[in-house]
C-alpha atoms as one frame of an Amber mdcrd trajectory, in Angstrom:
protein
   0.000   0.000   0.000   1.175   3.508  -0.862  -0.401   6.898  -0.176  -0.771
   9.693  -2.720  -2.053  13.221  -3.227  -4.672  13.223  -6.002  -3.718   9.656
  -6.896  -0.099  10.299  -7.936   3.389   9.994  -6.435   4.652  12.648  -6.246
   1.548  14.769  -5.851   0.617  17.443  -8.389   3.313  19.959  -9.310   1.706
  23.242  -8.284   3.236  25.912 -10.500   2.559  29.521  -9.519   4.000  32.919
 -10.448   5.989  34.845  -7.869   3.667  36.864  -5.645   0.616  34.694  -6.306
  -1.920  33.696  -3.670  -3.745  30.380  -3.854  -6.232  28.447  -1.757  -5.387
  24.794  -1.337  -8.229  22.606  -0.107  -6.913  19.500   1.599  -9.206  16.532
   2.295  -7.730  13.750   4.394  -8.773  10.359   3.054  -5.901   8.474   4.714
  -6.109   6.376   7.891  -4.118   8.782  10.100  -4.349  12.413  11.161  -2.568
  14.739   8.749  -1.752  18.295   7.731   0.020  19.958   4.824   3.280  21.756
   5.560   4.408  24.098   2.718   8.128  23.463   3.212  10.314  26.533   2.708
   7.422  28.833   1.789   7.030  32.035   3.812   3.411  31.657   4.913   1.087
  32.958   7.599   1.702  30.959  10.772  -1.832  29.537  10.845  -1.218  27.819
   7.491   2.172  26.278   8.336   0.665  22.854   9.004   2.217  22.160  12.423
  -0.316  20.131  14.435  -1.475  21.506  17.801   0.738  24.585  17.325  -0.499
  26.363  14.189  -3.594  24.238  13.524  -5.543  21.240  14.747  -4.761  17.909
  13.077  -6.973  17.134  10.090  -8.748  13.915  11.046  -9.555  11.199   8.487
 -12.547  12.384   6.482 -12.057  16.051   7.402 -10.871  18.974   5.252  -8.861
  22.143   5.775  -8.272  25.115   3.449  -4.790  26.652   3.253  -4.299  30.176
   1.918  -0.731  30.413   0.645   1.305  33.284  -0.776   4.545  32.799  -2.674
   6.888  35.801  -2.357  10.045  33.904  -3.343  11.194  32.270  -6.572  12.323
  28.653  -6.399  11.310  25.056  -5.842   9.503  24.285  -2.601   7.535  21.252
  -1.505   4.605  20.100   0.576   4.225  17.091   2.870   2.492  16.069   6.114
   3.726  17.275   9.479   2.226  14.316  11.329   3.755  10.832  11.187   6.164
  11.681   8.374   7.788   8.303   9.062   4.605   6.679   7.742   2.632   9.091
   5.549   5.502  10.911   3.832   7.468   7.677   3.505   4.563   6.114   1.605
   4.319   8.901  -0.975   2.704  12.030   0.458   4.878  14.737  -1.059   4.725
  17.195  -3.954   6.340  20.386  -5.247   5.515  24.073  -5.477   7.392  25.657
  -8.381   7.390  29.446  -8.085   8.273  31.100 -11.390  10.004  34.508 -11.581
   8.313  37.700 -12.719  11.219  38.547 -15.024  12.102  36.587 -18.162  15.878
  36.804 -17.629  15.976  35.298 -14.123  16.954  31.841 -15.410  18.957  30.950
 -18.509  16.951  29.686 -21.464  16.408  25.911 -21.501  14.414  23.563 -23.716
  12.392  22.039 -20.875  12.134  21.584 -17.131  11.830  18.378 -15.101  11.058
  17.958 -11.390  12.644  14.907  -9.734  11.879  13.651  -6.236  14.672  11.478
  -4.820  13.597   8.957  -2.203  14.134   5.474  -0.839  11.916   2.835   0.739
  12.553  -0.269   2.830  11.441  -3.534   1.200  11.454  -6.787   3.187  10.421
 -10.119   1.666   8.942  -8.334  -1.327   6.759  -6.019   0.761   7.131  -2.553
   2.238   8.467  -3.006   5.750   5.721  -2.594   8.336   5.113   0.543  10.356
   3.862   0.797  13.909   0.457   2.447  13.720   0.522   3.596  17.357   3.999
   5.016  17.802   7.040   6.353  15.992   9.663   3.627  16.295  12.549   5.154
  14.333  14.873   7.953  15.448  13.786  11.345  14.089  10.900   9.563  12.322
  13.193   8.227   9.579  14.532   4.929   8.345  16.936   4.020   5.561  15.447
   2.212   2.589  17.068  -0.436   0.423  15.255   0.539  -2.782  15.969   3.850
  -4.501  13.124   5.861  -6.060  12.735   8.763  -8.456   9.207  10.189  -8.508
   8.005   7.069  -6.705   9.423   4.716  -9.360  12.276   2.237  -8.801  12.856
   2.023 -12.573  12.522   5.676 -13.548  13.048   6.460 -17.244  13.148   9.762
 -19.085  13.470  10.354 -22.826  15.084  13.529 -24.133  16.082  14.805 -27.542
  19.720  15.068 -28.522  20.991  18.598 -27.941  18.326  19.481 -25.378  19.259
  21.527 -22.347  17.100  20.619 -19.356  16.686  22.314 -16.003  16.211  19.701
 -13.282  14.598  20.640  -9.979  15.771  18.046  -7.443  14.041  17.442  -4.096
  15.142  14.926  -1.482  12.001  13.459   0.123  13.847  10.695   2.002  13.526
  10.715   5.776  17.142   9.793   6.465  19.194   9.342   3.285  21.496  11.949
   1.782  21.918  11.617  -1.996  24.993  12.426  -4.060  23.228  13.001  -7.390
  25.170  12.467 -10.604  24.597  11.800 -14.303  28.045  10.784 -15.609  29.293
  11.924 -19.020  27.086  15.004 -19.098  27.790  18.697 -18.611  25.972  19.642
 -15.379  25.797  23.176 -14.054  24.583  24.038 -10.563  22.387  27.143 -10.864
  20.264  27.286  -7.703  18.918  25.604  -4.598  16.216  25.891  -1.937  15.350
  29.548  -2.446  16.141  30.268  -6.053  19.090  31.282  -8.166  22.735  31.234
  -7.123  24.762  34.388  -7.633  27.632  32.293  -8.998  26.867  29.202 -11.064
  29.412  26.382 -11.299  30.130  23.258 -13.334  29.928  20.119 -11.195  30.216
  16.342 -11.476  27.715  15.631  -8.678  25.679  17.429  -6.034  24.971  16.377
  -2.442  21.324  16.755  -1.381  20.299  16.219   2.248  16.768  15.328   3.378
  14.290  18.113   2.516  16.860  20.058   0.473  16.351  21.162  -3.129  18.989
  21.732  -5.790  18.598  23.094  -9.314  20.896  21.945 -12.115  20.997  22.432
 -15.876  22.274  19.567 -18.003  23.138  19.338 -21.697  22.554  16.046 -23.524
  24.658  16.404 -26.643  25.392  12.702 -27.274  23.025  10.077 -28.683  23.307
   7.667 -25.767  21.753   6.336 -22.576  22.734   7.959 -19.309  22.445   6.589
 -15.798  21.094   8.666 -12.943  23.230   7.739  -9.956  23.618   8.138  -6.231
  27.378   7.943  -5.650  28.525   7.027  -2.138  31.957   5.994  -0.797  30.738
   2.399  -0.456  28.528   1.930  -3.504  27.103   3.616  -6.578  23.346   3.161
  -6.917  21.482   3.490 -10.214  18.300   5.500  -9.650  17.057   5.580 -13.242
  18.027   6.102 -16.859  17.807   8.874 -19.442  17.565   7.860 -23.079  18.704
  10.453 -25.618  17.094  10.166 -29.039  17.756  12.049 -32.286
């Protein structure tokens, strides 16, 4: 069993212009209390989604309306702030992409892709069980043994040869830090949690801790297949593949 916002993992990419205000109606159809925390967004305290501090928990079957403003450009995300070890781990996460008001904020690219990096613990072919009554892992996190991109353990992306793509990376794992790499490509680090960097740089990989976002632009100039990797001192994991077609 997985959990999802609007039936998808990750949940809908909510794309808004800088300065916009939206109303987000959340209905809790899961089996646990929940909220929505707009991570990294400067919001009114009553809409920050912290149970028993800024709002009451949203019980199963109940709804709550969040009024959110987006003063800052960048990639942000939303997730529960109750039992993240269970609900977030099973797929309750999605992105807010706040677009700039000026056309020259970012360099020109051919397309944009949002990637959620995650892991999940599989035991005997099933998702390892959770304790419904209590949090039984330190800081509500546990390491998984199966790597995921956008909820998929066999993520694939097709791109055209010569395309330049801006990737918005979000680490939704509870405990794992990723060292993201796509070998044999030209990758430029252009931004992170709250928008554009003053100084961009060419990199071979980028470390992304839990809840962090990083923004990279990559050129795919060769007709080939590229591996998306998590490179650690002990092992290199393949997270997915990118097929370049003419």
